[in-house]
N, CA, C and O atoms as a GROMACS GRO file, in nm:
protein
  376
    1MET      N    1  -0.948  -3.307  -3.071
    1MET     CA    2  -1.050  -3.206  -3.071
    1MET      C    3  -1.168  -3.261  -2.992
    1MET      O    4  -1.204  -3.378  -3.002
    2THR      N    5  -1.226  -3.174  -2.914
    2THR     CA    6  -1.348  -3.213  -2.842
    2THR      C    7  -1.462  -3.123  -2.886
    2THR      O    8  -1.442  -3.010  -2.931
    3ARG      N    9  -1.580  -3.175  -2.873
    3ARG     CA   10  -1.701  -3.098  -2.906
    3ARG      C   11  -1.785  -3.085  -2.780
    3ARG      O   12  -1.808  -3.182  -2.708
    4VAL      N   13  -1.832  -2.962  -2.756
    4VAL     CA   14  -1.914  -2.936  -2.638
    4VAL      C   15  -2.037  -2.859  -2.681
    4VAL      O   16  -2.027  -2.755  -2.746
    5ARG      N   17  -2.154  -2.910  -2.646
    5ARG     CA   18  -2.279  -2.841  -2.680
    5ARG      C   19  -2.300  -2.722  -2.586
    5ARG      O   20  -2.265  -2.727  -2.468
    6ASP      N   21  -2.357  -2.617  -2.641
    6ASP     CA   22  -2.392  -2.499  -2.562
    6ASP      C   23  -2.510  -2.538  -2.473
    6ASP      O   24  -2.612  -2.587  -2.524
    7PRO      N   25  -2.500  -2.518  -2.343
    7PRO     CA   26  -2.610  -2.558  -2.254
    7PRO      C   27  -2.738  -2.477  -2.276
    7PRO      O   28  -2.847  -2.524  -2.245
    8ASP      N   29  -2.724  -2.356  -2.330
    8ASP     CA   30  -2.842  -2.270  -2.352
    8ASP      C   31  -2.903  -2.289  -2.490
    8ASP      O   32  -3.019  -2.253  -2.511
    9ASP      N   33  -2.828  -2.343  -2.582
    9ASP     CA   34  -2.878  -2.361  -2.719
    9ASP      C   35  -2.818  -2.490  -2.773
    9ASP      O   36  -2.703  -2.490  -2.818
   10ARG      N   37  -2.891  -2.598  -2.770
   10ARG     CA   38  -2.841  -2.730  -2.808
   10ARG      C   39  -2.804  -2.738  -2.956
   10ARG      O   40  -2.739  -2.834  -2.998
   11ARG      N   41  -2.842  -2.638  -3.036
   11ARG     CA   42  -2.803  -2.638  -3.177
   11ARG      C   43  -2.657  -2.598  -3.195
   11ARG      O   44  -2.596  -2.629  -3.297
   12VAL      N   45  -2.602  -2.531  -3.095
   12VAL     CA   46  -2.466  -2.479  -3.102
   12VAL      C   47  -2.369  -2.584  -3.045
   12VAL      O   48  -2.389  -2.638  -2.937
   13VAL      N   49  -2.263  -2.610  -3.122
   13VAL     CA   50  -2.159  -2.702  -3.076
   13VAL      C   51  -2.025  -2.628  -3.085
   13VAL      O   52  -1.988  -2.577  -3.191
   14TYR      N   53  -1.953  -2.624  -2.974
   14TYR     CA   54  -1.822  -2.560  -2.970
   14TYR      C   55  -1.716  -2.668  -2.992
   14TYR      O   56  -1.724  -2.776  -2.933
   15ALA      N   57  -1.620  -2.639  -3.075
   15ALA     CA   58  -1.507  -2.730  -3.098
   15ALA      C   59  -1.386  -2.671  -3.028
   15ALA      O   60  -1.355  -2.553  -3.042
   16ARG      N   61  -1.318  -2.756  -2.952
   16ARG     CA   62  -1.200  -2.711  -2.878
   16ARG      C   63  -1.086  -2.808  -2.904
   16ARG      O   64  -1.105  -2.930  -2.910
   17LEU      N   65  -0.968  -2.752  -2.917
   17LEU     CA   66  -0.850  -2.836  -2.931
   17LEU      C   67  -0.815  -2.899  -2.797
   17LEU      O   68  -0.826  -2.835  -2.692
   18THR      N   69  -0.774  -3.023  -2.802
   18THR     CA   70  -0.722  -3.088  -2.682
   18THR      C   71  -0.578  -3.040  -2.661
   18THR      O   72  -0.524  -2.968  -2.744
   19GLY      N   73  -0.520  -3.080  -2.552
   19GLY     CA   74  -0.378  -3.046  -2.527
   19GLY      C   75  -0.290  -3.097  -2.640
   19GLY      O   76  -0.200  -3.026  -2.685
   20ARG      N   77  -0.316  -3.220  -2.686
   20ARG     CA   78  -0.238  -3.276  -2.797
   20ARG      C   79  -0.263  -3.196  -2.923
   20ARG      O   80  -0.170  -3.173  -3.001
   21GLY      N   81  -0.386  -3.153  -2.947
   21GLY     CA   82  -0.419  -3.072  -3.064
   21GLY      C   83  -0.344  -2.940  -3.064
   21GLY      O   84  -0.298  -2.893  -3.168
   22ILE      N   85  -0.331  -2.881  -2.946
   22ILE     CA   86  -0.257  -2.754  -2.934
   22ILE      C   87  -0.109  -2.778  -2.964
   22ILE      O   88  -0.046  -2.696  -3.031
   23GLU      N   89  -0.055  -2.889  -2.915
   23GLU     CA   90   0.086  -2.921  -2.944
   23GLU      C   91   0.108  -2.935  -3.095
   23GLU      O   92   0.206  -2.883  -3.149
   24ILE      N   93   0.018  -3.006  -3.161
   24ILE     CA   94   0.030  -3.026  -3.306
   24ILE      C   95   0.018  -2.892  -3.379
   24ILE      O   96   0.094  -2.865  -3.472
   25ALA      N   97  -0.076  -2.809  -3.338
   25ALA     CA   98  -0.094  -2.678  -3.401
   25ALA      C   99   0.032  -2.593  -3.385
   25ALA      O  100   0.069  -2.519  -3.476
   26ASP      N  101   0.096  -2.602  -3.269
   26ASP     CA  102   0.219  -2.527  -3.247
   26ASP      C  103   0.330  -2.572  -3.342
   26ASP      O  104   0.402  -2.489  -3.398
   27VAL      N  105   0.344  -2.704  -3.360
   27VAL     CA  106   0.446  -2.757  -3.452
   27VAL      C  107   0.418  -2.712  -3.594
   27VAL      O  108   0.508  -2.670  -3.666
   28VAL      N  109   0.292  -2.721  -3.635
   28VAL     CA  110   0.253  -2.680  -3.771
   28VAL      C  111   0.278  -2.531  -3.790
   28VAL      O  112   0.326  -2.490  -3.896
   29ALA      N  113   0.247  -2.450  -3.690
   29ALA     CA  114   0.269  -2.305  -3.701
   29ALA      C  115   0.417  -2.272  -3.718
   29ALA      O  116   0.453  -2.188  -3.800
   30VAL      N  117   0.503  -2.338  -3.642
   30VAL     CA  118   0.647  -2.314  -3.653
   30VAL      C  119   0.695  -2.349  -3.794
   30VAL      O  120   0.770  -2.274  -3.855
   31ALA      N  121   0.650  -2.465  -3.845
   31ALA     CA  122   0.689  -2.506  -3.981
   31ALA      C  123   0.637  -2.407  -4.084
   31ALA      O  124   0.707  -2.373  -4.179
   32HIS      N  125   0.514  -2.362  -4.066
   32HIS     CA  126   0.454  -2.267  -4.160
   32HIS      C  127   0.533  -2.136  -4.164
   32HIS      O  128   0.564  -2.085  -4.272
   33PHE      N  129   0.566  -2.083  -4.048
   33PHE     CA  130   0.639  -1.956  -4.044
   33PHE      C  131   0.780  -1.972  -4.100
   33PHE      O  132   0.834  -1.879  -4.162
   34ALA      N  133   0.841  -2.088  -4.079
   34ALA     CA  134   0.972  -2.114  -4.138
   34ALA      C  135   0.962  -2.115  -4.290
   34ALA      O  136   1.048  -2.060  -4.359
   35ASP      N  137   0.855  -2.177  -4.342
   35ASP     CA  138   0.833  -2.177  -4.488
   35ASP      C  139   0.813  -2.036  -4.540
   35ASP      O  140   0.864  -2.002  -4.647
   36GLU      N  141   0.740  -1.955  -4.465
   36GLU     CA  142   0.718  -1.816  -4.507
   36GLU      C  143   0.850  -1.740  -4.518
   36GLU      O  144   0.864  -1.652  -4.603
   37GLN      N  145   0.945  -1.773  -4.434
   37GLN     CA  146   1.075  -1.708  -4.441
   37GLN      C  147   1.156  -1.758  -4.561
   37GLN      O  148   1.230  -1.680  -4.622
   38ARG      N  149   1.143  -1.886  -4.596
   38ARG     CA  150   1.219  -1.944  -4.706
   38ARG      C  151   1.161  -1.908  -4.843
   38ARG      O  152   1.237  -1.893  -4.939
   39MET      N  153   1.030  -1.895  -4.853
   39MET     CA  154   0.967  -1.875  -4.985
   39MET      C  155   1.023  -1.755  -5.061
   39MET      O  156   1.054  -1.769  -5.179
   40PRO      N  157   1.036  -1.639  -4.999
   40PRO     CA  158   1.086  -1.524  -5.076
   40PRO      C  159   1.239  -1.513  -5.079
   40PRO      O  160   1.292  -1.408  -5.115
   41ALA      N  161   1.309  -1.617  -5.042
   41ALA     CA  162   1.455  -1.611  -5.030
   41ALA      C  163   1.523  -1.568  -5.160
   41ALA      O  164   1.628  -1.504  -5.156
   42GLU      N  165   1.466  -1.602  -5.273
   42GLU     CA  166   1.527  -1.569  -5.402
   42GLU      C  167   1.495  -1.427  -5.449
   42GLU      O  168   1.548  -1.381  -5.550
   43LEU      N  169   1.408  -1.359  -5.376
   43LEU     CA  170   1.371  -1.222  -5.414
   43LEU      C  171   1.468  -1.121  -5.353
   43LEU      O  172   1.515  -1.137  -5.241
   44SER      N  173   1.495  -1.018  -5.429
   44SER     CA  174   1.576  -0.909  -5.374
   44SER      C  175   1.490  -0.828  -5.278
   44SER      O  176   1.368  -0.846  -5.273
   45GLU      N  177   1.553  -0.742  -5.201
   45GLU     CA  178   1.479  -0.659  -5.106
   45GLU      C  179   1.373  -0.575  -5.177
   45GLU      O  180   1.262  -0.562  -5.127
   46SER      N  181   1.407  -0.517  -5.292
   46SER     CA  182   1.310  -0.434  -5.364
   46SER      C  183   1.195  -0.521  -5.418
   46SER      O  184   1.079  -0.478  -5.420
   47GLU      N  185   1.228  -0.642  -5.461
   47GLU     CA  186   1.121  -0.732  -5.508
   47GLU      C  187   1.028  -0.772  -5.393
   47GLU      O  188   0.908  -0.784  -5.412
   48ARG      N  189   1.085  -0.792  -5.276
   48ARG     CA  190   1.002  -0.825  -5.158
   48ARG      C  191   0.909  -0.710  -5.123
   48ARG      O  192   0.792  -0.731  -5.092
   49ARG      N  193   0.962  -0.586  -5.129
   49ARG     CA  194   0.877  -0.470  -5.100
   49ARG      C  195   0.766  -0.459  -5.203
   49ARG      O  196   0.651  -0.433  -5.168
   50ARG      N  197   0.801  -0.480  -5.330
   50ARG     CA  198   0.700  -0.473  -5.437
   50ARG      C  199   0.595  -0.581  -5.418
   50ARG      O  200   0.475  -0.554  -5.432
   51LEU      N  201   0.638  -0.702  -5.388
   51LEU     CA  202   0.544  -0.811  -5.363
   51LEU      C  203   0.452  -0.776  -5.246
   51LEU      O  204   0.332  -0.801  -5.253
   52GLY      N  205   0.507  -0.720  -5.140
   52GLY     CA  206   0.427  -0.680  -5.025
   52GLY      C  207   0.322  -0.577  -5.064
   52GLY      O  208   0.207  -0.585  -5.021
   53ARG      N  209   0.363  -0.478  -5.145
   53ARG     CA  210   0.267  -0.376  -5.190
   53ARG      C  211   0.157  -0.439  -5.276
   53ARG      O  212   0.039  -0.408  -5.260
   54LEU      N  213   0.196  -0.528  -5.367
   54LEU     CA  214   0.098  -0.592  -5.456
   54LEU      C  215   0.002  -0.680  -5.377
   54LEU      O  216  -0.118  -0.680  -5.405
   55LEU      N  217   0.053  -0.756  -5.281
   55LEU     CA  218  -0.034  -0.840  -5.200
   55LEU      C  219  -0.129  -0.755  -5.116
   55LEU      O  220  -0.245  -0.791  -5.097
   56GLY      N  221  -0.080  -0.642  -5.066
   56GLY     CA  222  -0.166  -0.550  -4.992
   56GLY      C  223  -0.277  -0.496  -5.080
   56GLY      O  224  -0.392  -0.485  -5.038
   57LYS      N  225  -0.242  -0.462  -5.204
   57LYS     CA  226  -0.341  -0.412  -5.299
   57LYS      C  227  -0.445  -0.520  -5.330
   57LYS      O  228  -0.564  -0.492  -5.338
   58LEU      N  229  -0.398  -0.643  -5.349
   58LEU     CA  230  -0.489  -0.754  -5.374
   58LEU      C  231  -0.582  -0.775  -5.256
   58LEU      O  232  -0.702  -0.798  -5.274
   59GLU      N  233  -0.528  -0.768  -5.135
   59GLU     CA  234  -0.610  -0.785  -5.014
   59GLU      C  235  -0.719  -0.677  -5.008
   59GLU      O  236  -0.835  -0.708  -4.980
   60ARG      N  237  -0.682  -0.552  -5.033
   60ARG     CA  238  -0.782  -0.443  -5.031
   60ARG      C  239  -0.888  -0.465  -5.138
   60ARG      O  240  -1.006  -0.439  -5.116
   61SER      N  241  -0.845  -0.513  -5.255
   61SER     CA  242  -0.938  -0.540  -5.363
   61SER      C  243  -1.037  -0.649  -5.324
   61SER      O  244  -1.157  -0.638  -5.352
   62LEU      N  245  -0.988  -0.753  -5.259
   62LEU     CA  246  -1.076  -0.862  -5.215
   62LEU      C  247  -1.174  -0.814  -5.109
   62LEU      O  248  -1.291  -0.853  -5.109
   63GLU      N  249  -1.125  -0.730  -5.018
   63GLU     CA  250  -1.214  -0.676  -4.914
   63GLU      C  251  -1.323  -0.590  -4.976
   63GLU      O  252  -1.439  -0.597  -4.934
   64THR      N  253  -1.287  -0.510  -5.076
   64THR     CA  254  -1.387  -0.427  -5.145
   64THR      C  255  -1.488  -0.516  -5.217
   64THR      O  256  -1.608  -0.490  -5.212
   65ALA      N  257  -1.439  -0.620  -5.283
   65ALA     CA  258  -1.528  -0.710  -5.356
   65ALA      C  259  -1.626  -0.778  -5.261
   65ALA      O  260  -1.742  -0.800  -5.297
   66GLU      N  261  -1.582  -0.813  -5.141
   66GLU     CA  262  -1.670  -0.877  -5.044
   66GLU      C  263  -1.782  -0.782  -4.998
   66GLU      O  264  -1.893  -0.827  -4.969
   67ARG      N  265  -1.753  -0.653  -4.993
   67ARG     CA  266  -1.853  -0.555  -4.948
   67ARG      C  267  -1.944  -0.508  -5.061
   67ARG      O  268  -2.049  -0.449  -5.035
   68THR      N  269  -1.905  -0.534  -5.185
   68THR     CA  270  -1.978  -0.483  -5.299
   68THR      C  271  -2.066  -0.593  -5.358
   68THR      O  272  -2.016  -0.700  -5.394
   69PRO      N  273  -2.196  -0.569  -5.369
   69PRO     CA  274  -2.281  -0.672  -5.428
   69PRO      C  275  -2.244  -0.693  -5.575
   69PRO      O  276  -2.207  -0.598  -5.644
   70PRO      N  277  -2.255  -0.817  -5.623
   70PRO     CA  278  -2.221  -0.842  -5.763
   70PRO      C  279  -2.318  -0.774  -5.858
   70PRO      O  280  -2.436  -0.758  -5.828
   71ASP      N  281  -2.268  -0.736  -5.972
   71ASP     CA  282  -2.349  -0.674  -6.078
   71ASP      C  283  -2.421  -0.787  -6.152
   71ASP      O  284  -2.356  -0.871  -6.213
   72PRO      N  285  -2.556  -0.790  -6.148
   72PRO     CA  286  -2.630  -0.898  -6.213
   72PRO      C  287  -2.598  -0.912  -6.362
   72PRO      O  288  -2.591  -1.024  -6.413
   73GLU      N  289  -2.578  -0.800  -6.431
   73GLU     CA  290  -2.546  -0.807  -6.574
   73GLU      C  291  -2.410  -0.871  -6.597
   73GLU      O  292  -2.393  -0.949  -6.691
   74ALA      N  293  -2.313  -0.839  -6.512
   74ALA     CA  294  -2.180  -0.898  -6.526
   74ALA      C  295  -2.185  -1.048  -6.498
   74ALA      O  296  -2.116  -1.126  -6.564
   75LEU      N  297  -2.266  -1.088  -6.400
   75LEU     CA  298  -2.280  -1.231  -6.370
   75LEU      C  299  -2.342  -1.305  -6.487
   75LEU      O  300  -2.298  -1.415  -6.522
   76THR      N  301  -2.444  -1.246  -6.548
   76THR     CA  302  -2.509  -1.308  -6.664
   76THR      C  303  -2.411  -1.320  -6.780
   76THR      O  304  -2.405  -1.425  -6.845
   77ALA      N  305  -2.335  -1.216  -6.805
   77ALA     CA  306  -2.236  -1.220  -6.914
   77ALA      C  307  -2.130  -1.325  -6.886
   77ALA      O  308  -2.089  -1.397  -6.978
   78ALA      N  309  -2.085  -1.335  -6.762
   78ALA     CA  310  -1.983  -1.435  -6.727
   78ALA      C  311  -2.038  -1.576  -6.745
   78ALA      O  312  -1.969  -1.664  -6.793
   79ALA      N  313  -2.163  -1.596  -6.706
   79ALA     CA  314  -2.225  -1.728  -6.722
   79ALA      C  315  -2.235  -1.764  -6.870
   79ALA      O  316  -2.212  -1.878  -6.909
   80ARG      N  317  -2.270  -1.665  -6.952
   80ARG     CA  318  -2.278  -1.689  -7.097
   80ARG      C  319  -2.141  -1.730  -7.153
   80ARG      O  320  -2.130  -1.824  -7.231
   81ARG      N  321  -2.037  -1.656  -7.111
   81ARG     CA  322  -1.901  -1.688  -7.157
   81ARG      C  323  -1.861  -1.829  -7.115
   81ARG      O  324  -1.801  -1.903  -7.193
   82ASP      N  325  -1.895  -1.866  -6.991
   82ASP     CA  326  -1.860  -2.000  -6.942
   82ASP      C  327  -1.931  -2.108  -7.022
   82ASP      O  328  -1.872  -2.211  -7.054
   83ARG      N  329  -2.059  -2.085  -7.055
   83ARG     CA  330  -2.133  -2.184  -7.135
   83ARG      C  331  -2.072  -2.196  -7.274
   83ARG      O  332  -2.063  -2.305  -7.330
   84THR      N  333  -2.031  -2.082  -7.330
   84THR     CA  334  -1.971  -2.083  -7.464
   84THR      C  335  -1.839  -2.159  -7.461
   84THR      O  336  -1.811  -2.240  -7.550
   85ARG      N  337  -1.759  -2.134  -7.360
   85ARG     CA  338  -1.632  -2.206  -7.348
   85ARG      C  339  -1.655  -2.355  -7.331
   85ARG      O  340  -1.583  -2.436  -7.390
   86SER      N  341  -1.755  -2.393  -7.251
   86SER     CA  342  -1.786  -2.535  -7.229
   86SER      C  343  -1.828  -2.599  -7.360
   86SER      O  344  -1.788  -2.711  -7.390
   87ALA      N  345  -1.909  -2.528  -7.439
   87ALA     CA  346  -1.955  -2.583  -7.567
   87ALA      C  347  -1.836  -2.596  -7.663
   87ALA      O  348  -1.825  -2.696  -7.734
   88GLN      N  349  -1.749  -2.498  -7.664
   88GLN     CA  350  -1.630  -2.505  -7.751
   88GLN      C  351  -1.541  -2.622  -7.709
   88GLN      O  352  -1.486  -2.691  -7.795
   89TRP      N  353  -1.526  -2.643  -7.580
   89TRP     CA  354  -1.444  -2.751  -7.531
   89TRP      C  355  -1.502  -2.885  -7.575
   89TRP      O  356  -1.429  -2.973  -7.620
   90SER      N  357  -1.633  -2.900  -7.563
   90SER     CA  358  -1.698  -3.026  -7.599
   90SER      C  359  -1.683  -3.055  -7.746
   90SER      O  360  -1.654  -3.169  -7.783
   91VAL      N  361  -1.701  -2.955  -7.831
   91VAL     CA  362  -1.694  -2.973  -7.975
   91VAL      C  363  -1.551  -3.005  -8.018
   91VAL      O  364  -1.529  -3.097  -8.097
   92SER      N  365  -1.456  -2.931  -7.966
   92SER     CA  366  -1.317  -2.954  -8.007
   92SER      C  367  -1.258  -3.080  -7.944
   92SER      O  368  -1.158  -3.133  -7.992
   93ASP      N  369  -1.321  -3.128  -7.838
   93ASP     CA  370  -1.270  -3.245  -7.769
   93ASP      C  371  -1.310  -3.375  -7.838
   93ASP      O  372  -1.252  -3.480  -7.810
   94CYS      N  373  -1.410  -3.368  -7.929
   94CYS     CA  374  -1.461  -3.490  -7.996
   94CYS      C  375  -1.369  -3.541  -8.102
   94CYS      O  376  -1.398  -3.642  -8.166
   0.00000   0.00000   0.00000
C-alpha cells in the first residue's frame, strides 16, 4: 500500500494498493467467493431462498435504522437495563 498526499489539501492522504496488494486482494476475493458458495451447501433451495429474503429484510431494516435518529427515551431505558445487568453480574459473580 502506498500513501499519497493531496497536493491541494495536505490534510488528505490517499491510500492506494500496490501491484502486489492488488494481486493479494484478487487471491483473497477468489477465496472469499468460493467460501460463499460452500457456506449454504447444506441448505435446500427453498431454505436458500428464505435465507435470501430474510437477509434482504435485515439489510432494509439496517438501512432504515441508519436513517432514523435514535429515540432518546429508548436509549435511556437501554442504558438503565445495561447498568442493572452489570450490577446483577457483579453481585452474582462474587
